[in-house]
Short mmCIF file of C-alpha atoms in Angstrom, two decimals:
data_model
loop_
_atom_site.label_atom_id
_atom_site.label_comp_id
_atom_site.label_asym_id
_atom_site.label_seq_id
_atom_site.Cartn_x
_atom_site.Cartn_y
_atom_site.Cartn_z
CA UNK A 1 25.34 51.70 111.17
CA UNK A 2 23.52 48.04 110.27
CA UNK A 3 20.16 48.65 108.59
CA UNK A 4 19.78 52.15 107.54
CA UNK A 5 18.28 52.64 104.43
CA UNK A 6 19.54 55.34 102.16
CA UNK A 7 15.96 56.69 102.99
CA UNK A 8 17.07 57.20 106.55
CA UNK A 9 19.46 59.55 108.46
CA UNK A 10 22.60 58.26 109.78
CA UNK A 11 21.25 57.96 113.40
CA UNK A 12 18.05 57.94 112.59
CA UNK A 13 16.01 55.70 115.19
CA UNK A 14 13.31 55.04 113.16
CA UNK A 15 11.84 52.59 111.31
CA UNK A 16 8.99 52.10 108.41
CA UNK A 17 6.45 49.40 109.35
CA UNK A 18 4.07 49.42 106.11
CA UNK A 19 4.97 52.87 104.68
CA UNK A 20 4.36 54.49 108.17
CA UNK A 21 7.39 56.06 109.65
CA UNK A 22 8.03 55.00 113.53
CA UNK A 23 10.26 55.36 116.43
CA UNK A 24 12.49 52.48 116.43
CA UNK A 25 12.41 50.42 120.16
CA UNK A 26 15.84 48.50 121.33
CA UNK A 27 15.41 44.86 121.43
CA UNK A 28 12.19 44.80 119.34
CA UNK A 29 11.24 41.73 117.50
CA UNK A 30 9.48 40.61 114.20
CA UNK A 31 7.02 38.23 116.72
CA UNK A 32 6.59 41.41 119.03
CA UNK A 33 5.42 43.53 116.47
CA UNK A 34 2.76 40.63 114.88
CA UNK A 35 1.61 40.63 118.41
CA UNK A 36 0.97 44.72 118.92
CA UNK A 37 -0.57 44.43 115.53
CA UNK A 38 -3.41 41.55 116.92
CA UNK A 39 -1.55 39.64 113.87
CA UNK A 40 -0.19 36.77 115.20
CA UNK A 41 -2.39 34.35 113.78
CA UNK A 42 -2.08 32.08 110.05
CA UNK A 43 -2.26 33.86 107.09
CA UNK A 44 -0.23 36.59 108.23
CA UNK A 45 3.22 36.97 106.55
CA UNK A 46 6.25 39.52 107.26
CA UNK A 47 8.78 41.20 104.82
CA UNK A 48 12.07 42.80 106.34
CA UNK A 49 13.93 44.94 103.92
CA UNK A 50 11.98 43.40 101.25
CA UNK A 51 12.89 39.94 102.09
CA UNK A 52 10.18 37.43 103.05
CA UNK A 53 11.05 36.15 106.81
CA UNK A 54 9.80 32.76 107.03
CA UNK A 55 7.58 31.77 109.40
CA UNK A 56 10.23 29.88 111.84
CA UNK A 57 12.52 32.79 111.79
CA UNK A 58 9.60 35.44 113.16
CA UNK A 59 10.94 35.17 117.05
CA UNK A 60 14.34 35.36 116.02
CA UNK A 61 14.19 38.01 113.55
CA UNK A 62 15.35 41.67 115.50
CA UNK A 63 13.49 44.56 114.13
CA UNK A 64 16.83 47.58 113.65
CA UNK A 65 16.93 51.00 113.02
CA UNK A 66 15.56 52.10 109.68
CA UNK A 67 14.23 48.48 108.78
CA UNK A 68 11.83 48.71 106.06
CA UNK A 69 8.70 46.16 107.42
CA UNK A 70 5.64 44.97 105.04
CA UNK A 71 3.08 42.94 107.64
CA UNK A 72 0.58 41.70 105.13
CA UNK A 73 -2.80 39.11 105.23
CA UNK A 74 -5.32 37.97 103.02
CA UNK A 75 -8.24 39.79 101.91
CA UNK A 76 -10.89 39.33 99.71
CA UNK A 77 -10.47 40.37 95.62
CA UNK A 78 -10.62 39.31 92.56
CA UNK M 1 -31.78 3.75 78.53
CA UNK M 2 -30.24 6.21 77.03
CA UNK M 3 -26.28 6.12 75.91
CA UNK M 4 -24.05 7.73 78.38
CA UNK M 5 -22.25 10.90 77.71
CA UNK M 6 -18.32 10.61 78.19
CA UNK M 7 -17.06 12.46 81.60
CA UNK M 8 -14.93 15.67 80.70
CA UNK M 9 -11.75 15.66 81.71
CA UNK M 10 -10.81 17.62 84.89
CA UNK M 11 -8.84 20.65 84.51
CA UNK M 12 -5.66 19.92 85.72
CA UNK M 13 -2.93 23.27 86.79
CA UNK M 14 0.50 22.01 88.17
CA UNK M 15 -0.38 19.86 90.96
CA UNK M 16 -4.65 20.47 91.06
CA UNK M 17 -7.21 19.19 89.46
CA UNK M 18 -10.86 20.68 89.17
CA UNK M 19 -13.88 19.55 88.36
CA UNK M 20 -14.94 23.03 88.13
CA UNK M 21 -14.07 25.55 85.53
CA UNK M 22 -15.02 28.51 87.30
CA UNK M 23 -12.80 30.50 89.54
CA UNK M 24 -14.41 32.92 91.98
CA UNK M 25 -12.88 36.54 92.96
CA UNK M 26 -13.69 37.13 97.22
CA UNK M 27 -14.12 41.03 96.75
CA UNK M 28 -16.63 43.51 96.58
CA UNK M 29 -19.34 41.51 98.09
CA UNK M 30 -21.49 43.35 100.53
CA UNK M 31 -20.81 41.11 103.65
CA UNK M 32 -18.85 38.29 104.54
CA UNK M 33 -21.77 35.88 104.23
CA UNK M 34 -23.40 36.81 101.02
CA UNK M 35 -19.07 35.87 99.28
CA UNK M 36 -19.46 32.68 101.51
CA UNK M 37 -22.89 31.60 100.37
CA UNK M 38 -21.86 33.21 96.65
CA UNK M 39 -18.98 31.21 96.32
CA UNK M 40 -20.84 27.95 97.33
CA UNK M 41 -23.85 28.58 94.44
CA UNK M 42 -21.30 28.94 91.61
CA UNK M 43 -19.90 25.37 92.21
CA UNK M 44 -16.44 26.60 92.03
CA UNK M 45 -13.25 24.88 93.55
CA UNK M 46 -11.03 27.88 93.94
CA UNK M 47 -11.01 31.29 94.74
CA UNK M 48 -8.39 34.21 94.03
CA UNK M 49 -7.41 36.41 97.38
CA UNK M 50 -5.32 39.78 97.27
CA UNK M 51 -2.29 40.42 99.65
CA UNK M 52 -2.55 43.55 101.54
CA UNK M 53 -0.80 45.44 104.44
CA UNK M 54 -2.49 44.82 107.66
CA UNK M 55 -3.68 48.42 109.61
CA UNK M 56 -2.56 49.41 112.94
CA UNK M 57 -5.67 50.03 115.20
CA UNK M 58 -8.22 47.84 113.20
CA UNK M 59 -11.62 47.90 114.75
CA UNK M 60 -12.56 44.48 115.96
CA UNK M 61 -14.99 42.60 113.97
CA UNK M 62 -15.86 39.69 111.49
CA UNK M 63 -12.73 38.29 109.94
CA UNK M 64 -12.55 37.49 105.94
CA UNK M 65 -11.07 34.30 106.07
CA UNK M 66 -13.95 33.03 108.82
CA UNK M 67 -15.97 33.09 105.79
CA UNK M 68 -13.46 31.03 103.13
CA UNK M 69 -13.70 27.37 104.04
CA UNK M 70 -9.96 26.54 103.28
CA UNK M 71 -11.06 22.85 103.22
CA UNK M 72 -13.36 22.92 100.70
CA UNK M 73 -12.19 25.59 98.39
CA UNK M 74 -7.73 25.97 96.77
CA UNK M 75 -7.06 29.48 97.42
CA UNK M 76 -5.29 31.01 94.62
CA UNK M 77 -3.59 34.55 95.98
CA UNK M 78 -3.31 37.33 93.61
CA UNK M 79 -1.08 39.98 92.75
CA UNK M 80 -3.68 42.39 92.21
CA UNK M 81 -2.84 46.04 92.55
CA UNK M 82 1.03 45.57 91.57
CA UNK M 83 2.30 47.86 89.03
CA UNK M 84 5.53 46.92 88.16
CA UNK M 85 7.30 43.21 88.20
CA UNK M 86 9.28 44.04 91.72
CA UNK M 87 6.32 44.52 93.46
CA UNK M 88 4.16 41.85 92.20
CA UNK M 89 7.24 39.27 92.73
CA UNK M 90 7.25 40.55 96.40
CA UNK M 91 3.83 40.21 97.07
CA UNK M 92 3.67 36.29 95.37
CA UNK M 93 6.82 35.20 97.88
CA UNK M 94 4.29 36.71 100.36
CA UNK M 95 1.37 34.88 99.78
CA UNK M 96 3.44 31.47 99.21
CA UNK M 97 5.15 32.18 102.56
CA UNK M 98 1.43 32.69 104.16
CA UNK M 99 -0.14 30.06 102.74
CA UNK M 100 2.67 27.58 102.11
CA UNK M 101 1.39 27.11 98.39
CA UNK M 102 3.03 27.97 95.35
CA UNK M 103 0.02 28.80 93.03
CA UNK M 104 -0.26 32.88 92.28
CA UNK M 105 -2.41 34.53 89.96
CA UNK M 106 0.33 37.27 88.28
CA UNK M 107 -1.31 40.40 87.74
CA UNK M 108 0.96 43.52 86.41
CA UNK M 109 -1.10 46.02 85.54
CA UNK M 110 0.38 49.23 83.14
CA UNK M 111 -2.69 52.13 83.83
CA UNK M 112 -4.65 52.68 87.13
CA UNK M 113 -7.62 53.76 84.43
CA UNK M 114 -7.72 51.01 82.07
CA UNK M 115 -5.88 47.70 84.45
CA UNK M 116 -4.59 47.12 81.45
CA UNK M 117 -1.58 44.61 82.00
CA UNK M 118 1.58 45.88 81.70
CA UNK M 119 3.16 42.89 79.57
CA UNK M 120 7.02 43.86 79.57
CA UNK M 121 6.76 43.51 82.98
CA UNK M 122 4.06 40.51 83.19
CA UNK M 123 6.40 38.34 80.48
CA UNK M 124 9.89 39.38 83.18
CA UNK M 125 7.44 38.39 86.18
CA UNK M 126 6.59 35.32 84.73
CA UNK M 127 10.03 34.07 83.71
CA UNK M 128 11.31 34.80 87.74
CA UNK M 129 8.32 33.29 89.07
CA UNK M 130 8.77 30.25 86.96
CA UNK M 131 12.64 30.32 87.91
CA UNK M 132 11.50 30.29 91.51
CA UNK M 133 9.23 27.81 91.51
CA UNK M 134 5.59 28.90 91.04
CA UNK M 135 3.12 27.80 89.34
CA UNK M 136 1.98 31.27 87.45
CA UNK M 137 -1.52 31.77 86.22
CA UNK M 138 -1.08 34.53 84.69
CA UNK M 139 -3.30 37.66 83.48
CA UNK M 140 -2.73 39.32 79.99
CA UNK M 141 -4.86 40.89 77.37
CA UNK M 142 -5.91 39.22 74.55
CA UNK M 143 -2.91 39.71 72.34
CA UNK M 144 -2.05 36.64 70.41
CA UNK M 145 1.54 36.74 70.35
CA UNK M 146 2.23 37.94 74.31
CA UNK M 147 0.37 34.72 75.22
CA UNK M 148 2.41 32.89 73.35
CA UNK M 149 5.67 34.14 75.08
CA UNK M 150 3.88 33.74 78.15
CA UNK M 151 3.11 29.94 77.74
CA UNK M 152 6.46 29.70 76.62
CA UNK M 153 8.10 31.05 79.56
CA UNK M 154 6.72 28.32 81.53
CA UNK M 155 3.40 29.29 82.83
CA UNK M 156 0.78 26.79 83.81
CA UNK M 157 -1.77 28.68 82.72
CA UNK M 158 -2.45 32.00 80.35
CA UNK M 159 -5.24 34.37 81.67
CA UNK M 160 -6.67 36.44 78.71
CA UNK M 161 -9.25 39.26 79.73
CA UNK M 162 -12.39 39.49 77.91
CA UNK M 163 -12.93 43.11 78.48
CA UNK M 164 -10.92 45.67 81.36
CA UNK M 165 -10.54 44.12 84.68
CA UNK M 166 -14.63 45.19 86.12
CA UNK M 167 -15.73 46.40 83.28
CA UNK M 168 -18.53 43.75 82.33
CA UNK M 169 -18.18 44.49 79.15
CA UNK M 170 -17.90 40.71 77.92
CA UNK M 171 -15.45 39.08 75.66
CA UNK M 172 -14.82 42.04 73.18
CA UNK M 173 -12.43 40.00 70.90
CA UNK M 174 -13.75 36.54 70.29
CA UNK M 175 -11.58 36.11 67.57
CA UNK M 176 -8.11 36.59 69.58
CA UNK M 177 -9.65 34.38 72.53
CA UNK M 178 -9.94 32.06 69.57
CA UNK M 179 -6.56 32.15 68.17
CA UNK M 180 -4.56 32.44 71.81
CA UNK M 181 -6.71 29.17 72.67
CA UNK M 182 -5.82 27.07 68.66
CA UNK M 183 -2.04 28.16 69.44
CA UNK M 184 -2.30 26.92 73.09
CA UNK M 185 -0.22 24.37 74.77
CA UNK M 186 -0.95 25.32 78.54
CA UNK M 187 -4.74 25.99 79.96
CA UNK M 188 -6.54 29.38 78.71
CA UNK M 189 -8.49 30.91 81.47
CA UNK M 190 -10.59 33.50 80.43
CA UNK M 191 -9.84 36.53 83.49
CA UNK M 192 -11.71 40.07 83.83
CA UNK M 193 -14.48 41.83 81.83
CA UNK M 194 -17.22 39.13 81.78
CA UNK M 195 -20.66 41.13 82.72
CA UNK M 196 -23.37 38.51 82.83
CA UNK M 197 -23.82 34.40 82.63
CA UNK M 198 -23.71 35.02 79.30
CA UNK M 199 -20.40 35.75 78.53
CA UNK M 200 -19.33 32.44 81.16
CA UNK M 201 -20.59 30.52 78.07
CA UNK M 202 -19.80 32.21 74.85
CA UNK M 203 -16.28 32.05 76.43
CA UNK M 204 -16.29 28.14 76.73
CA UNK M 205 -18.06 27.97 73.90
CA UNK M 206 -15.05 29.23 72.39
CA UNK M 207 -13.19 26.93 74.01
CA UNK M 208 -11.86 28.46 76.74
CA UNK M 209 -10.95 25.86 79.71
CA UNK M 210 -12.17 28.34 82.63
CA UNK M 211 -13.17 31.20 83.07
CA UNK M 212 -12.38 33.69 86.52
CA UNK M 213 -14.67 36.38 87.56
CA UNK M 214 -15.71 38.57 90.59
CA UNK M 215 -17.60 41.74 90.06
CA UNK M 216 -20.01 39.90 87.53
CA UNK M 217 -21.38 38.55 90.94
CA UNK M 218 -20.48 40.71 93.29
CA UNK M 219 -22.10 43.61 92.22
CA UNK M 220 -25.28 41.60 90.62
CA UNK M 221 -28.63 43.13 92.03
CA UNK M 222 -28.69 39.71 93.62
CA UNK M 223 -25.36 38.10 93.56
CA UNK M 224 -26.38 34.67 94.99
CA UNK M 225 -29.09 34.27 91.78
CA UNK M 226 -26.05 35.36 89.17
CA UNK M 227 -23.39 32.70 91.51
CA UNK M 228 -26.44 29.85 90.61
CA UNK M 229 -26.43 31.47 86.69
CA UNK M 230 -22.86 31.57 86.40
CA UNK M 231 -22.23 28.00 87.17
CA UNK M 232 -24.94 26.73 85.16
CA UNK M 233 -23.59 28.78 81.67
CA UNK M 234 -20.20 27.97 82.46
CA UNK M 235 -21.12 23.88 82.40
CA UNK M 236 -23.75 24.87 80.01
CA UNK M 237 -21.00 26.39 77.66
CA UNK M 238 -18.18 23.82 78.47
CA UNK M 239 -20.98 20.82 77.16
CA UNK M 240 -21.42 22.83 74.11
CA UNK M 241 -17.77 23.70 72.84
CA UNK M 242 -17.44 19.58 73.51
CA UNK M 243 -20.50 18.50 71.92
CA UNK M 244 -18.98 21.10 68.69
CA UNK M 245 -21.50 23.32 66.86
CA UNK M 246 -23.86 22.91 63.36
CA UNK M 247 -22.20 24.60 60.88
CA UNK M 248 -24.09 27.94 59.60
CA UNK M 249 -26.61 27.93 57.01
CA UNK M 250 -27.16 30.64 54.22
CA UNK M 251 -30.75 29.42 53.89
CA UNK M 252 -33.66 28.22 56.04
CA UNK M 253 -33.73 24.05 56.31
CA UNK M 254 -36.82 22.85 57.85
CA UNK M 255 -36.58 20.24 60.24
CA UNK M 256 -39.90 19.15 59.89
CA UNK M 257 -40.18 16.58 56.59
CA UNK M 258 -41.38 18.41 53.75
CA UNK M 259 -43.40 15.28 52.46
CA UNK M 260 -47.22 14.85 53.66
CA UNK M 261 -48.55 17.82 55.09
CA UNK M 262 -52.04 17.80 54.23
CA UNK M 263 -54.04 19.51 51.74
CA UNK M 264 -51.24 18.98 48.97
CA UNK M 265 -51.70 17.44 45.73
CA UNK M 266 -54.86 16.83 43.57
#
């Protein structure tokens, strides 16, 4: 199966969206999931199985079972 | 009139240039507008950011970067809170992708206790960073020798602490600070442990060429007064390492002259 982890089932329809484990949707996308997380805005950047996705790619880029997904922003420190 | 003093040179990392030679942390302030108004008193031209996952189900409410002015201020993201090289090399192609620059403060710290760096890992950081294009200001103790391999691996800048990352404990090694800045051939930013205004100057004085701090001012009884103090000792300090020091005495020397003061003689 594409995109299971070793950390995942075979069949497993789940997937791990900044260490939280969650039911996977069909047809979900990088840009959909910025959006659910009010995070569609600069200064907002996405890894996918610890890859960066760059910024043009975000639409494009399907979210699959047992993706590993780090949605990250700025915040103030030192 | 009196004769001009020579401008100092800006302090030039990869591409920038400051007039400024103090960086400003954004944390631990109490709101939003007391970092905004902070950062403005200590004259500074850039800031250091963290990276950090974004929570589901965030209450709505006033946003950090409302309060950075990205025009006025170079933001220079952090790795702060990485423990090992993978994740601090993950989390500066995150912050490069996000802000579309390719300055990163490398932190890899070795001891949730201490913050200690971790410099096996902070030296292999460095040389992937470098490979992939960064320009790495990066954070190390103040051993002599690891700065050395770090300036040689091709950062733009070496970032001794003074004293543990929030400690205030001020530069508790003067005499390493000294000999990683004689040895250096790339900028020495003094990072972590300075407590008061202080410790800004002692380390120009010793001839640091910056100096980065955060909870110094943040956690002041009244940050904005220590912002205004810090950016006066760090110019104060800067003016003094340049203008170069009297060399110590063993004895008194007046400065008075010693001729004519009455009631002498017959």
């Amino acid at each position: 199966m594409v995109g299971v982890e070793d950390s995942h089932l075979a069949g497993d329809q789940t997937v791990r969206i900044n260490g939280e484990i969650q039911p996977w949707r069909p047809h979900w996308t990088v840009w959909e999931l910025l959006q659910e997380l009010e995070a569609d805005g600069p200064g907002v950047a996405v890894e996918r199985n610890f890859a960066v996705v760059r910024r043009q790619n975000l639409a494009t880029t399907p979210i699959e079972p047992g993706d590993t997904l780090e949605v990250v922003r700025l915040v103030g420190g030192g | 009139m009196s004769e001009p003093i020579p401008a100092d040179n800006p302090l030039v990392l990869g591409a920038f240039r400051f007039e400024s030679r103090l960086f400003l942390g954004t944390g631990k302030y109490a709101t939003y507008p007391q970092m905004r108004d902070a950062l403005d008193l200590s004259g500074c031209e850039c800031v250091t950011v963290a990276v950090r996952r974004i929570p589901q189900n965030e209450a709505p409410g006033a946003r950090f970067l409302d309060y950075l002015d990205l025009d006025r201020y170079t933001i220079l993201p952090n790795t702060a809170g990485c423990f090992d090289a993978e994740s601090a090399l993950r989390t500066a192609r995150l912050a490069r992708e996000m802000l579309n620059t390719d300055l990163i403060k490398l932190e890899v710290l070795g001891d949730q206790k201490t913050l200690l760096p971790e410099p096996l890992d902070t030296l292999r950081a460095t040389e992937i960073l470098v490979q992939e294009g960064f320009t790495v200001l990066v954070y190390t103790s103040d051993d002599v020798m690891l700065a050395k391999r770090l300036q040689e691996a091709g950062a733009t800048a070496v970032m001794p602490a003074g004293s543990p990352i929030g400690s205030g404990q001020g530069i508790l090694n003067p005499l390493n600070l000294r000999l990683i800045i004689e040895q250096a051939t790339v900028p020495i930013i003094v990072d972590a442990g300075v407590g008061q205004a202080s410790d800004v100057a002692i380390a120009m004085e010793l001839g640091a060429d910056g100096v980065l701090m955060n909870t110094a001012v943040a956690a002041a009884k009244d940050p904005l007064r220590m912002a205004r103090a810090v950016n006066f000792a760090c110019r104060a300090g800067r003016d003094s390492f340049l203008a170069g020091r009297m060399d110590k005495r063993m004895y008194a020397m007046a400065s008075s002259p010693p001729h004519g003061v009455i009631g002498a003689g017959a």
